[in-house]
Amino acid sequence: MENTERNCCICGNNATLFQIQEKWICDQCLSIGNENLKYLWTNSIEKLLNDYTDACLGCLSSDDPENIYKARILGKKIQSVFLFLGLPKDHTLLLPIRKVHLDLKIIKKSDVLLDEIAKQNEENKVNAEMVKLLTKKQKEANERLTNRIPKLINDSYITQLKTFVNEELDYYNLSILQDKELNKYEERFTELLKEYGQSVDAKGKSSLQTIKILHKIRKRAKTLSYIYSYLNDIFSNKYVEKEKYYKNIQHQLAKVHITKDWMEQLKTYENKIHAPKKEKKAVKNQLKESIKILVETVELLPGSVKED
């Protein structure tokens, strides 16, 4: 439809205009813009998927822990981006990534906890037993991963990924209302911060309820950092401050998460740890005290998250 009272915000043409949010754009500029957007999304998605499959296959051919780290991070990034674009959680491309992630997560978590235990100056029976149990758990996860990857991340799956990029991706990246969707994610994060503040006021920073909310905040911050990291690759670092903000929150809460996970692993293996009850209790109390100290240093109010 011609509209002589309005002009395209890009070329100034006043024929065949479409309103995009509060601006007007002509049919030709819209078509060019869509093609450019398709190119940017396609290239970025292809690179992300190729890097992920390479990292997974690298887990089979090398003992380098960097492959485990990359496969885990890239897998979570793909899941976050695909869900952001609107793919259903049960999409056939996401299921293999989730299954592989189960073992990647165990291997990485075990690595982190083994490092933390190694940093302890005090040697005791509980920690020595935990090292044995975690090492065994990690070995079993490695064996499962070695069996899973060839079955899940294989030529057939790679073909499915390519088909998705060539035939389905445009539907998602051109139909998504990006700013609106980002606002939804941001609003949920803001709600969690509000819940955190209310819990701190009512029960204190070290209460079980507050710590559970911190865990949700960390997970949401991680998802947002993955999404903004990906969008920065496409839109020339347009969201670099956003990505940095959420990564900083992740870093601030990382030590709390690690110590909390250590406590949970200790509870899981308590009956298998051959150590005096007194020693087990002492380690539990030490971890509880560490969590209490760590959460007291957390500052998540607006403007309180420090930049790296």
Short mmCIF file of C-alpha atoms in Angstrom, two decimals:
data_model
loop_
_atom_site.label_atom_id
_atom_site.label_comp_id
_atom_site.label_asym_id
_atom_site.label_seq_id
_atom_site.Cartn_x
_atom_site.Cartn_y
_atom_site.Cartn_z
CA MET A 1 0.00 0.00 0.00
CA GLU A 2 1.36 3.43 -0.94
CA ASN A 3 1.56 6.02 1.79
CA THR A 4 2.77 9.50 0.72
CA GLU A 5 2.82 10.71 4.32
CA ARG A 6 5.49 8.25 5.40
CA ASN A 7 8.91 7.23 4.09
CA CYS A 8 11.17 4.21 4.48
CA CYS A 9 13.55 4.85 7.38
CA ILE A 10 16.41 3.36 5.31
CA CYS A 11 16.06 4.57 1.71
CA GLY A 12 13.32 7.23 1.92
CA ASN A 13 11.02 5.42 -0.51
CA ASN A 14 7.31 5.90 0.19
CA ALA A 15 5.87 2.89 -1.68
CA THR A 16 4.86 -0.48 -0.21
CA LEU A 17 5.67 0.40 3.38
CA PHE A 18 5.50 -1.88 6.39
CA GLN A 19 5.51 -0.74 10.00
CA ILE A 20 8.23 -2.42 12.08
CA GLN A 21 7.69 -1.43 15.69
CA GLU A 22 7.64 2.41 15.47
CA LYS A 23 9.42 2.77 12.13
CA TRP A 24 8.43 2.30 8.49
CA ILE A 25 10.40 0.26 5.97
CA CYS A 26 9.77 -0.43 2.29
CA ASP A 27 9.36 -3.87 0.75
CA GLN A 28 12.79 -3.82 -0.93
CA CYS A 29 14.74 -2.77 2.19
CA LEU A 30 12.79 -5.28 4.28
CA SER A 31 13.70 -8.06 1.85
CA ILE A 32 17.38 -7.07 1.88
CA GLY A 33 17.36 -6.82 5.66
CA ASN A 34 15.78 -10.26 6.02
CA GLU A 35 18.37 -11.79 3.70
CA ASN A 36 21.20 -10.20 5.70
CA LEU A 37 19.65 -11.38 8.95
CA LYS A 38 19.24 -14.90 7.57
CA TYR A 39 22.90 -14.91 6.53
CA LEU A 40 24.09 -13.75 9.97
CA TRP A 41 21.96 -16.28 11.85
CA THR A 42 22.83 -19.14 9.51
CA ASN A 43 26.59 -18.54 9.72
CA SER A 44 26.55 -18.18 13.50
CA ILE A 45 24.35 -21.23 14.09
CA GLU A 46 26.46 -23.33 11.72
CA LYS A 47 29.66 -22.35 13.52
CA LEU A 48 28.14 -23.05 16.93
CA LEU A 49 26.88 -26.48 15.86
CA ASN A 50 30.15 -27.38 14.10
CA ASP A 51 32.19 -26.35 17.16
CA TYR A 52 29.92 -28.45 19.37
CA THR A 53 30.11 -31.61 17.27
CA ASP A 54 33.89 -31.20 16.95
CA ALA A 55 34.23 -30.86 20.74
CA CYS A 56 32.06 -33.96 21.32
CA LEU A 57 34.10 -36.02 18.87
CA GLY A 58 37.24 -34.61 20.47
CA CYS A 59 36.11 -36.19 23.76
CA LEU A 60 36.49 -39.58 22.06
CA SER A 61 39.89 -39.01 20.49
CA SER A 62 41.68 -37.15 23.30
CA ASP A 63 41.90 -37.06 27.09
CA ASP A 64 42.23 -33.27 27.02
CA PRO A 65 39.71 -31.92 29.60
CA GLU A 66 39.30 -28.84 27.39
CA ASN A 67 37.10 -30.91 25.07
CA ILE A 68 34.79 -31.78 27.97
CA TYR A 69 34.61 -28.12 28.99
CA LYS A 70 33.92 -26.92 25.43
CA ALA A 71 31.31 -29.58 24.69
CA ARG A 72 29.48 -28.82 27.94
CA ILE A 73 29.47 -25.03 27.46
CA LEU A 74 28.60 -25.16 23.76
CA GLY A 75 25.82 -27.68 24.40
CA LYS A 76 24.22 -25.41 27.02
CA LYS A 77 24.65 -22.43 24.71
CA ILE A 78 22.87 -24.26 21.87
CA GLN A 79 20.03 -25.26 24.18
CA SER A 80 19.66 -21.68 25.45
CA VAL A 81 19.69 -20.17 21.95
CA PHE A 82 17.30 -22.75 20.48
CA LEU A 83 14.80 -22.31 23.31
CA PHE A 84 15.13 -18.52 22.97
CA LEU A 85 14.28 -18.85 19.27
CA GLY A 86 11.16 -20.80 20.18
CA LEU A 87 12.08 -24.42 19.53
CA PRO A 88 10.10 -26.77 21.80
CA LYS A 89 12.01 -28.44 24.63
CA ASP A 90 11.32 -31.85 23.10
CA HIS A 91 12.66 -30.90 19.65
CA THR A 92 14.55 -33.83 18.11
CA LEU A 93 17.76 -31.77 17.88
CA LEU A 94 17.79 -30.98 21.60
CA LEU A 95 17.32 -34.49 22.98
CA PRO A 96 20.80 -35.84 22.02
CA ILE A 97 22.45 -32.69 23.42
CA ARG A 98 20.62 -33.12 26.74
CA LYS A 99 21.57 -36.79 26.99
CA VAL A 100 25.24 -36.09 26.30
CA HIS A 101 25.13 -33.19 28.75
CA LEU A 102 24.13 -35.52 31.61
CA ASP A 103 27.58 -37.15 31.54
CA LEU A 104 29.49 -33.98 30.64
CA LYS A 105 27.97 -32.33 33.70
CA ILE A 106 29.01 -35.17 36.02
CA ILE A 107 32.57 -35.21 34.64
CA LYS A 108 32.97 -31.44 34.99
CA LYS A 109 31.38 -31.31 38.45
CA SER A 110 33.63 -34.10 39.65
CA ASP A 111 36.67 -32.24 38.29
CA VAL A 112 35.69 -29.08 40.14
CA LEU A 113 35.04 -30.86 43.44
CA LEU A 114 38.27 -32.87 43.20
CA ASP A 115 40.15 -29.59 42.69
CA GLU A 116 38.40 -28.04 45.69
CA ILE A 117 39.23 -31.02 47.92
CA ALA A 118 42.85 -30.90 46.76
CA LYS A 119 43.04 -27.27 47.92
CA GLN A 120 42.23 -28.27 51.50
CA ASN A 121 45.28 -28.14 53.73
CA GLU A 122 43.79 -30.52 56.25
CA GLU A 123 43.89 -34.18 55.22
CA ASN A 124 41.16 -36.38 56.66
CA LYS A 125 39.44 -39.69 56.05
CA VAL A 126 36.24 -38.07 54.75
CA ASN A 127 37.99 -36.13 51.99
CA ALA A 128 40.12 -39.13 51.06
CA GLU A 129 36.99 -41.28 50.68
CA MET A 130 35.23 -38.53 48.71
CA VAL A 131 38.13 -38.43 46.27
CA LYS A 132 37.81 -42.19 45.65
CA LEU A 133 34.03 -42.00 45.18
CA LEU A 134 34.11 -38.95 42.92
CA THR A 135 36.90 -40.45 40.82
CA LYS A 136 34.87 -43.63 40.37
CA LYS A 137 31.75 -41.62 39.46
CA GLN A 138 33.72 -39.59 36.95
CA LYS A 139 35.21 -42.72 35.37
CA GLU A 140 31.74 -44.26 34.98
CA ALA A 141 30.44 -41.05 33.37
CA ASN A 142 33.40 -41.05 31.00
CA GLU A 143 32.63 -44.61 29.96
CA ARG A 144 28.96 -43.75 29.37
CA LEU A 145 29.97 -40.68 27.38
CA THR A 146 32.28 -42.77 25.19
CA ASN A 147 29.33 -45.02 24.39
CA ARG A 148 26.75 -42.25 24.02
CA ILE A 149 28.52 -39.87 21.66
CA PRO A 150 28.91 -42.24 18.67
CA LYS A 151 25.23 -43.20 19.00
CA LEU A 152 23.92 -39.64 19.37
CA ILE A 153 26.40 -37.19 17.81
CA ASN A 154 26.97 -39.08 14.56
CA ASP A 155 26.67 -38.51 10.81
CA SER A 156 22.89 -38.91 10.93
CA TYR A 157 22.57 -36.26 13.64
CA ILE A 158 24.94 -33.88 11.82
CA THR A 159 22.75 -34.27 8.71
CA GLN A 160 19.68 -33.38 10.81
CA LEU A 161 21.46 -30.25 12.05
CA LYS A 162 22.29 -29.18 8.48
CA THR A 163 18.70 -29.81 7.38
CA PHE A 164 17.43 -27.66 10.25
CA VAL A 165 19.75 -24.80 9.34
CA ASN A 166 18.79 -24.96 5.65
CA GLU A 167 15.05 -25.60 5.98
CA GLU A 168 13.77 -24.56 9.43
CA LEU A 169 16.03 -21.89 10.89
CA ASP A 170 14.57 -19.03 8.83
CA TYR A 171 11.13 -19.67 10.26
CA TYR A 172 12.43 -19.18 13.80
CA ASN A 173 14.90 -16.32 13.38
CA LEU A 174 12.56 -14.22 11.19
CA SER A 175 9.43 -14.76 13.30
CA ILE A 176 10.97 -14.09 16.71
CA LEU A 177 10.26 -10.69 18.24
CA GLN A 178 13.77 -10.44 19.64
CA ASP A 179 13.39 -7.48 22.00
CA LYS A 180 10.06 -8.76 23.30
CA GLU A 181 11.54 -12.20 23.98
CA LEU A 182 14.60 -10.71 25.68
CA ASN A 183 12.30 -8.63 27.89
CA LYS A 184 10.55 -11.84 29.02
CA TYR A 185 13.88 -13.35 30.09
CA GLU A 186 14.93 -10.11 31.78
CA GLU A 187 11.60 -9.78 33.60
CA ARG A 188 11.92 -13.29 35.03
CA PHE A 189 15.42 -12.44 36.24
CA THR A 190 14.10 -9.26 37.87
CA GLU A 191 11.36 -11.29 39.57
CA LEU A 192 14.00 -13.63 41.00
CA LEU A 193 16.01 -10.69 42.32
CA LYS A 194 12.85 -9.41 44.01
CA GLU A 195 12.19 -12.85 45.52
CA TYR A 196 15.79 -12.90 46.73
CA GLY A 197 15.46 -9.50 48.41
CA GLN A 198 12.22 -10.53 50.11
CA SER A 199 13.76 -13.79 51.33
CA VAL A 200 16.84 -11.97 52.67
CA ASP A 201 14.62 -9.54 54.59
CA ALA A 202 12.40 -12.30 55.97
CA LYS A 203 14.86 -15.13 56.67
CA GLY A 204 18.39 -13.86 56.08
CA LYS A 205 21.02 -14.49 53.42
CA SER A 206 22.04 -17.91 54.70
CA SER A 207 18.54 -19.43 54.96
CA LEU A 208 17.78 -22.51 52.87
CA GLN A 209 15.04 -20.63 51.01
CA THR A 210 17.38 -17.76 50.08
CA ILE A 211 20.11 -20.14 48.89
CA LYS A 212 17.58 -21.96 46.67
CA ILE A 213 16.63 -18.63 45.08
CA LEU A 214 20.33 -17.85 44.53
CA HIS A 215 20.61 -21.12 42.61
CA LYS A 216 17.72 -20.07 40.35
CA ILE A 217 19.33 -16.66 39.85
CA ARG A 218 22.64 -18.26 38.87
CA LYS A 219 20.93 -20.54 36.32
CA ARG A 220 18.95 -17.66 34.81
CA ALA A 221 22.07 -15.47 34.68
CA LYS A 222 23.93 -18.27 32.90
CA THR A 223 21.15 -18.64 30.31
CA LEU A 224 21.05 -14.89 29.68
CA SER A 225 24.84 -14.71 29.35
CA TYR A 226 24.72 -17.50 26.72
CA ILE A 227 21.97 -15.73 24.77
CA TYR A 228 23.67 -12.33 24.87
CA SER A 229 27.01 -13.91 23.96
CA TYR A 230 25.41 -15.43 20.89
CA LEU A 231 23.60 -12.22 19.91
CA ASN A 232 26.88 -10.32 20.27
CA ASP A 233 28.39 -12.63 17.65
CA ILE A 234 25.57 -11.72 15.28
CA PHE A 235 25.08 -8.03 16.03
CA SER A 236 28.68 -6.85 16.52
CA ASN A 237 28.77 -6.73 20.32
CA LYS A 238 25.52 -4.79 20.63
CA TYR A 239 24.83 -6.49 23.96
CA VAL A 240 28.35 -6.70 25.35
CA GLU A 241 27.47 -4.90 28.61
CA LYS A 242 24.51 -7.22 29.17
CA GLU A 243 26.67 -10.28 28.63
CA LYS A 244 29.30 -8.95 31.02
CA TYR A 245 26.67 -8.18 33.68
CA TYR A 246 25.25 -11.69 33.74
CA LYS A 247 28.67 -13.32 33.58
CA ASN A 248 29.72 -11.30 36.61
CA ILE A 249 26.71 -12.58 38.52
CA GLN A 250 27.63 -16.13 37.54
CA HIS A 251 31.17 -15.59 38.81
CA GLN A 252 29.93 -14.09 42.06
CA LEU A 253 27.70 -17.11 42.75
CA ALA A 254 30.08 -19.80 41.45
CA LYS A 255 31.83 -20.45 44.77
CA VAL A 256 28.48 -20.71 46.57
CA HIS A 257 27.31 -23.24 44.00
CA ILE A 258 30.50 -25.32 44.22
CA THR A 259 30.40 -25.48 48.02
CA LYS A 260 26.68 -26.29 48.00
CA ASP A 261 27.31 -29.07 45.49
CA TRP A 262 30.10 -30.43 47.69
CA MET A 263 27.66 -30.56 50.61
CA GLU A 264 25.07 -32.39 48.48
CA GLN A 265 27.64 -34.93 47.25
CA LEU A 266 28.72 -35.56 50.83
CA LYS A 267 25.09 -36.29 51.81
CA THR A 268 24.68 -38.59 48.79
CA TYR A 269 27.78 -40.65 49.64
CA GLU A 270 27.59 -40.42 53.42
CA ASN A 271 26.75 -44.11 53.92
CA LYS A 272 29.59 -45.17 51.61
CA ILE A 273 32.22 -43.07 53.37
CA HIS A 274 34.14 -45.22 55.81
CA ALA A 275 35.05 -42.58 58.36
CA PRO A 276 34.08 -41.84 61.96
CA LYS A 277 30.75 -39.99 62.34
CA LYS A 278 32.60 -37.27 64.20
CA GLU A 279 34.79 -36.57 61.16
CA LYS A 280 31.80 -36.55 58.80
CA LYS A 281 29.99 -34.10 61.05
CA ALA A 282 33.05 -31.86 61.25
CA VAL A 283 33.32 -31.65 57.44
CA LYS A 284 29.58 -30.96 57.15
CA ASN A 285 29.80 -28.17 59.70
CA GLN A 286 32.82 -26.71 57.91
CA LEU A 287 30.94 -26.68 54.58
CA LYS A 288 27.84 -25.15 56.19
CA GLU A 289 29.96 -22.40 57.68
CA SER A 290 31.68 -21.79 54.33
CA ILE A 291 28.31 -21.43 52.59
CA LYS A 292 27.11 -19.05 55.27
CA ILE A 293 30.21 -16.85 54.87
CA LEU A 294 29.99 -16.93 51.07
CA VAL A 295 26.31 -15.97 50.81
CA GLU A 296 26.83 -13.09 53.23
CA THR A 297 29.21 -11.51 50.70
CA VAL A 298 26.71 -11.76 47.83
CA GLU A 299 25.40 -8.40 46.59
CA LEU A 300 22.73 -8.55 43.91
CA LEU A 301 20.90 -5.27 44.31
CA PRO A 302 20.84 -2.96 41.24
CA GLY A 303 24.25 -1.40 40.71
CA SER A 304 25.96 -3.68 43.23
CA VAL A 305 27.36 -6.23 40.78
CA LYS A 306 31.00 -5.34 40.28
CA GLU A 307 32.58 -5.34 36.86
CA ASP A 308 35.60 -7.58 36.24
#
